[in-house]
Coordinates of C-alpha atoms in Angstrom, one line a residue:
X1 CA -30.4 -27.4 40.7
X2 CA -28.2 -24.9 38.9
X3 CA -25.8 -27.7 38.1
X4 CA -28.5 -29.9 36.8
X5 CA -29.4 -27.1 34.3
X6 CA -25.8 -27.0 33.1
X7 CA -25.8 -30.6 32.1
X8 CA -26.4 -31.1 28.4
X9 CA -30.0 -32.2 28.0
X10 CA -28.9 -34.2 24.9
X11 CA -26.9 -36.6 27.2
X12 CA -29.1 -39.3 28.6
X13 CA -28.3 -40.9 32.0
X14 CA -27.2 -44.5 32.2
X15 CA -29.4 -46.6 34.5
X16 CA -27.3 -49.7 34.2
X17 CA -24.1 -48.3 35.8
X18 CA -24.3 -50.8 38.8
X19 CA -24.1 -47.9 41.3
X20 CA -27.1 -46.7 43.3
X21 CA -28.8 -43.4 42.6
X22 CA -29.0 -42.2 46.3
X23 CA -26.1 -39.9 46.8
X24 CA -26.6 -39.8 50.6
X25 CA -25.7 -43.5 50.8
X26 CA -22.3 -43.1 49.1
X27 CA -19.0 -42.0 50.7
X28 CA -16.3 -40.2 48.7
X29 CA -15.5 -41.9 45.4
X30 CA -17.2 -44.9 43.7
X31 CA -14.0 -46.7 42.6
X32 CA -10.5 -46.4 44.1
X33 CA -7.5 -45.4 42.1
X34 CA -6.3 -49.0 42.0
X35 CA -9.6 -50.1 40.5
X36 CA -11.1 -51.7 43.5
X37 CA -14.7 -50.8 44.7
X38 CA -14.7 -48.2 47.4
X39 CA -16.9 -50.5 49.6
X40 CA -16.4 -51.8 53.1
X41 CA -18.6 -54.8 53.8
X42 CA -20.1 -55.3 57.3
X43 CA -22.9 -57.1 59.0
X44 CA -21.5 -60.6 58.8
X45 CA -18.7 -62.4 60.7
X46 CA -15.3 -61.8 59.1
X47 CA -14.7 -65.5 58.6
X48 CA -17.8 -65.6 56.4
X49 CA -17.5 -62.4 54.4
X50 CA -13.8 -62.6 53.5
X51 CA -12.4 -65.1 51.0
X52 CA -9.0 -65.9 52.5
X53 CA -7.9 -67.5 49.2
X54 CA -8.6 -64.3 47.2
X55 CA -7.1 -62.2 50.0
X56 CA -3.8 -64.2 49.9
X57 CA -3.8 -64.1 46.1
X58 CA -4.3 -60.3 45.8
X59 CA -2.2 -59.0 48.7
X60 CA 1.3 -57.4 48.0
X61 CA 4.3 -59.7 47.7
X62 CA 6.0 -58.4 50.9
X63 CA 2.9 -59.0 53.0
X64 CA 2.4 -62.5 51.5
X65 CA 6.0 -63.5 52.3
X66 CA 5.7 -61.9 55.8
X67 CA 2.6 -64.0 56.6
X68 CA 4.3 -67.2 55.3
X69 CA 7.5 -66.6 57.4
X70 CA 5.5 -65.6 60.5
X71 CA 3.3 -68.7 60.2
X72 CA 6.4 -70.9 59.8
X73 CA 8.2 -69.3 62.8
X74 CA 5.0 -69.2 65.0
X75 CA 3.8 -72.8 64.4
X76 CA 7.3 -74.2 65.1
X77 CA 7.5 -72.1 68.3
X78 CA 4.1 -73.6 69.4
X79 CA 5.2 -77.2 68.7
X80 CA 8.6 -76.6 70.4
X81 CA 6.8 -75.4 73.5
X82 CA 4.6 -78.5 73.4
X83 CA 7.7 -80.7 73.2
X84 CA 9.2 -78.8 76.1
X85 CA 6.0 -79.2 78.2
X86 CA 5.8 -83.0 77.5
X87 CA 9.4 -83.3 78.6
X88 CA 12.8 -82.7 77.0
X89 CA 13.9 -86.2 78.2
X90 CA 11.5 -87.6 75.6
X91 CA 13.7 -86.2 72.8
X92 CA 16.8 -88.3 72.3
X93 CA 19.8 -86.3 71.5
X94 CA 19.2 -83.3 73.8
X95 CA 21.5 -83.3 76.7
X96 CA 19.8 -82.8 80.1
X97 CA 22.8 -80.9 81.4
X98 CA 22.4 -78.0 78.9
X99 CA 20.6 -74.8 79.8
X100 CA 16.9 -74.1 79.3
X101 CA 17.4 -71.8 76.3
X102 CA 19.7 -74.3 74.5
X103 CA 17.2 -77.1 75.2
X104 CA 14.3 -75.1 73.9
X105 CA 16.3 -74.0 70.9
X106 CA 17.1 -77.7 70.0
X107 CA 13.4 -78.6 70.5
X108 CA 12.5 -75.7 68.1
X109 CA 14.9 -76.9 65.4
X110 CA 13.6 -80.5 65.9
X111 CA 10.1 -79.1 65.3
X112 CA 11.3 -77.3 62.1
X113 CA 12.9 -80.6 60.8
X114 CA 9.7 -82.5 61.6
X115 CA 7.4 -79.8 60.1
X116 CA 9.4 -79.9 56.8
X117 CA 9.8 -83.7 57.0
X118 CA 13.6 -83.2 56.7
X119 CA 14.5 -85.4 59.7
X120 CA 18.3 -85.1 60.0
X121 CA 18.2 -87.8 62.7
X122 CA 20.2 -86.0 65.3
X123 CA 17.2 -85.8 67.6
X124 CA 14.4 -88.4 67.7
X125 CA 11.2 -88.7 69.8
X126 CA 10.6 -91.4 72.4
X127 CA 7.4 -92.1 74.2
X128 CA 3.8 -92.1 73.0
X129 CA 2.9 -88.4 73.5
X130 CA 6.1 -87.1 71.9
X131 CA 5.8 -89.5 69.0
X132 CA 2.1 -88.7 68.4
X133 CA 2.9 -85.0 68.5
X134 CA 5.7 -85.3 66.0
X135 CA 3.5 -87.4 63.7
X136 CA 0.7 -84.8 63.9
X137 CA 3.2 -82.0 63.2
X138 CA 4.5 -83.9 60.1
X139 CA 1.0 -84.2 58.7
X140 CA 0.3 -80.5 59.4
X141 CA 3.6 -79.6 57.7
X142 CA 2.6 -81.6 54.6
X143 CA -0.8 -79.9 54.4
X144 CA 0.7 -76.4 55.0
X145 CA 3.2 -76.8 52.3
X146 CA 0.6 -78.0 49.9
X147 CA -1.5 -74.9 50.6
X148 CA 1.5 -72.6 50.3
X149 CA 2.4 -74.2 47.0
X150 CA -1.1 -73.7 45.7
X151 CA -1.0 -70.0 46.8
X152 CA 2.3 -69.5 45.1
X153 CA 1.0 -71.1 41.9
X154 CA -2.2 -69.0 42.1
X155 CA -0.3 -65.7 42.5
X156 CA 2.1 -66.5 39.6
X157 CA -0.6 -67.8 37.3
X158 CA -3.3 -65.2 38.0
X159 CA -4.1 -63.3 34.8
X160 CA -3.3 -59.6 35.5
X161 CA -3.6 -56.5 33.4
X162 CA -0.2 -54.9 33.8
X163 CA -1.6 -51.5 32.8
X164 CA -0.7 -48.2 34.6
X165 CA -2.9 -45.1 34.4
X166 CA -1.8 -41.5 34.5
X167 CA -2.4 -39.8 37.9
X168 CA -4.6 -37.1 36.3
X169 CA -7.1 -36.8 33.6
X170 CA -6.8 -33.7 31.4
X171 CA -9.1 -31.3 29.6
X172 CA -7.2 -30.7 26.4
X173 CA -7.6 -29.1 23.0
X174 CA -9.1 -31.6 20.6
X175 CA -9.6 -30.7 16.9
X176 CA -11.4 -27.4 17.1
X177 CA -13.1 -28.2 20.4
X178 CA -12.0 -29.7 23.7
X179 CA -11.6 -33.3 24.9
X180 CA -11.4 -35.2 28.2
X181 CA -8.2 -37.3 28.0
X182 CA -7.0 -40.2 30.1
X183 CA -3.7 -42.0 29.3
X184 CA -2.6 -45.5 30.1
X185 CA 0.4 -47.7 29.2
X186 CA 1.4 -51.4 29.5
X187 CA 4.5 -51.4 31.8
X188 CA 5.7 -55.0 31.6
X189 CA 6.9 -57.3 28.8
X190 CA 3.4 -58.6 28.0
X191 CA 1.6 -58.5 24.6
X192 CA -2.0 -57.0 24.7
X193 CA -4.4 -57.3 21.8
X194 CA -8.0 -56.4 21.2
X195 CA -8.1 -53.7 23.8
X196 CA -11.5 -52.2 24.6
X197 CA -12.2 -49.1 26.7
X198 CA -15.3 -47.6 28.3
X199 CA -15.7 -44.4 30.3
X200 CA -18.5 -43.4 32.6
X201 CA -19.2 -40.0 34.2
X202 CA -20.7 -40.0 37.7
X203 CA -22.2 -36.8 39.1
X204 CA -23.8 -36.1 42.5
X205 CA -26.7 -33.7 41.8
X206 CA -29.5 -32.1 43.6
X207 CA -32.8 -32.9 42.0
X208 CA -36.2 -32.1 43.5
X209 CA -34.6 -31.2 46.8
X210 CA -32.7 -34.5 47.1
X211 CA -29.2 -35.4 46.3
X212 CA -29.0 -38.1 43.6
X213 CA -26.3 -39.9 41.6
X214 CA -26.5 -39.7 37.8
X215 CA -24.2 -41.6 35.4
X216 CA -23.5 -40.9 31.8
X217 CA -21.7 -43.0 29.2
X218 CA -18.9 -40.9 27.6
X219 CA -18.4 -41.6 23.9
X220 CA -14.7 -42.2 23.0
X221 CA -12.8 -41.2 19.9
X222 CA -11.6 -44.9 19.8
X223 CA -13.2 -47.5 21.9
X224 CA -11.2 -50.4 20.6
X225 CA -7.6 -50.9 19.2
X226 CA -6.1 -54.0 17.8
X227 CA -2.8 -53.9 19.7
X228 CA -1.8 -52.2 22.9
X229 CA 2.0 -52.0 22.9
X230 CA 2.5 -48.2 23.3
X231 CA 0.7 -45.6 25.4
X232 CA -3.0 -45.2 24.7
X233 CA -4.8 -41.9 25.3
X234 CA -8.5 -42.2 25.7
X235 CA -10.3 -39.2 24.3
X236 CA -13.8 -38.2 25.0
X237 CA -14.7 -35.4 22.6
X238 CA -16.6 -32.7 24.4
X239 CA -19.2 -32.1 21.7
X240 CA -22.7 -30.8 21.8
X241 CA -24.0 -34.2 22.9
X242 CA -21.5 -34.6 25.8
X243 CA -22.7 -34.1 29.4
X244 CA -19.6 -32.0 29.9
X245 CA -20.4 -29.6 27.1
X246 CA -21.3 -26.6 29.3
X247 CA -18.7 -27.3 32.0
X248 CA -16.2 -24.6 32.8
X249 CA -13.0 -24.8 34.8
X250 CA -14.8 -23.5 37.8
X251 CA -17.4 -26.3 37.5
X252 CA -14.7 -28.9 37.8
X253 CA -13.5 -27.3 41.0
X254 CA -16.9 -27.0 42.6
X255 CA -18.8 -30.1 41.4
X256 CA -18.5 -33.5 43.0
X257 CA -18.0 -35.8 40.0
X258 CA -16.0 -38.9 39.1
X259 CA -14.8 -40.4 35.8
X260 CA -14.8 -44.2 35.8
X261 CA -12.5 -45.9 33.3
X262 CA -12.8 -49.6 32.4
X263 CA -10.3 -51.5 30.2
X264 CA -10.4 -55.1 28.9
X265 CA -7.8 -56.6 26.7
X266 CA -6.5 -60.0 25.6
X267 CA -3.1 -61.1 27.1
X268 CA -1.2 -63.4 24.8
X269 CA 0.9 -64.8 27.6
X270 CA -2.1 -66.1 29.6
X271 CA -4.3 -66.6 26.6
X272 CA -7.0 -64.9 28.6
X273 CA -8.9 -61.6 28.8
X274 CA -7.7 -59.3 31.6
X275 CA -9.3 -56.2 33.0
X276 CA -8.2 -52.9 34.6
X277 CA -10.1 -50.1 36.2
X278 CA -9.5 -46.7 37.8
X279 CA -11.3 -43.5 38.4
X280 CA -10.6 -39.8 38.5
X281 CA -12.5 -37.4 40.8
X282 CA -13.0 -33.9 39.4
X283 CA -10.2 -32.6 41.7
X284 CA -7.9 -35.0 39.8
X285 CA -8.8 -33.4 36.4
X286 CA -6.5 -30.7 35.1
X287 CA -8.2 -28.1 33.0
X288 CA -6.1 -26.7 30.2
X289 CA -3.2 -29.2 29.7
X290 CA -2.1 -31.9 27.2
X291 CA 0.0 -35.0 27.6
X292 CA 3.6 -35.1 26.3
X293 CA 4.6 -37.8 23.9
X294 CA 5.9 -40.9 25.7
X295 CA 7.8 -42.6 22.8
X296 CA 10.3 -41.8 20.1
X297 CA 12.5 -43.5 17.6
X298 CA 15.8 -44.9 18.7
X299 CA 19.0 -43.3 17.6
X300 CA 19.7 -46.1 15.0
X301 CA 16.1 -46.0 13.9
X302 CA 15.6 -49.7 14.5
X303 CA 13.2 -49.5 17.5
X304 CA 10.6 -47.4 19.2
X305 CA 11.5 -46.3 22.7
X306 CA 8.6 -46.1 25.2
X307 CA 9.5 -43.9 28.2
X308 CA 7.4 -45.2 31.1
X309 CA 8.6 -42.4 33.3
X310 CA 6.8 -39.9 31.1
X311 CA 3.3 -41.3 31.8
X312 CA 2.4 -38.3 34.0
X313 CA 4.2 -35.6 32.0
X314 CA 2.0 -32.9 30.6
X315 CA 2.2 -29.2 29.7
X316 CA -0.2 -26.4 30.3
X317 CA -2.1 -25.0 27.3
X318 CA -4.6 -22.3 26.7
X319 CA -8.2 -23.3 26.0
X320 CA -9.9 -20.6 24.2

């Protein structure tokens, strides 16, 4: 209840946040650092509650390639085993006098050639079962490569906001007061225009003996910029109308709160609007610090140099 009294009464809660008000039903943070909802869905079979297409599109490159290679190796192993069970004598070109491992290896490579429809011709199937199996494998191979091609295209063509956020939010001097500051930067050779930002404060409070979540829209110094080519520091002025107006450094250490950041911008390359999200819990807010400048003029004065490695650089300051 003491915390509820510290919140500026001029700040009105936002009931359209999309998050529930029952604090006992939520675990940890609302949004993960990478922008994904901190939600684990249960109560339905995994084959129904997971979109495998979206999963394959969103997973890291190394995991995607590992799955493709594992599938390719595994399915050829299964078909090679089937050829071996039917009988190696039904594969012309494999000598019966050779050892088991060599025979199986040749059946495996015949399977790989059939699966990819390469067909070098060194080994060929005879008999109904072997011919039917190789025909089915060729069809499965064509369908598999069609699916893999679609996934590759989807991963390369997916509009993505290549924006990186600083690891910490800062409480910094702002004009003659203080301000909550979050910095972000475009980190690839993309051109962003018409960038819009929104910031929401989520607090877990005790009200009438029950824990509840309250959300407040945080006004920004600039909510929209025409071009996002350098770093952008989002500033929420902590004025008399801010819900953070009465917060001290100790409050940020004791209170369970989270700052949600939402960015939308237009990507010239994709000719599409892209979005990025992140959040900062109060233990990720540094009280009494300011960001260092990330860019400067080149030596010959012809370009502006943006130092991406300085995204998280800040220096401590005294807040009086």
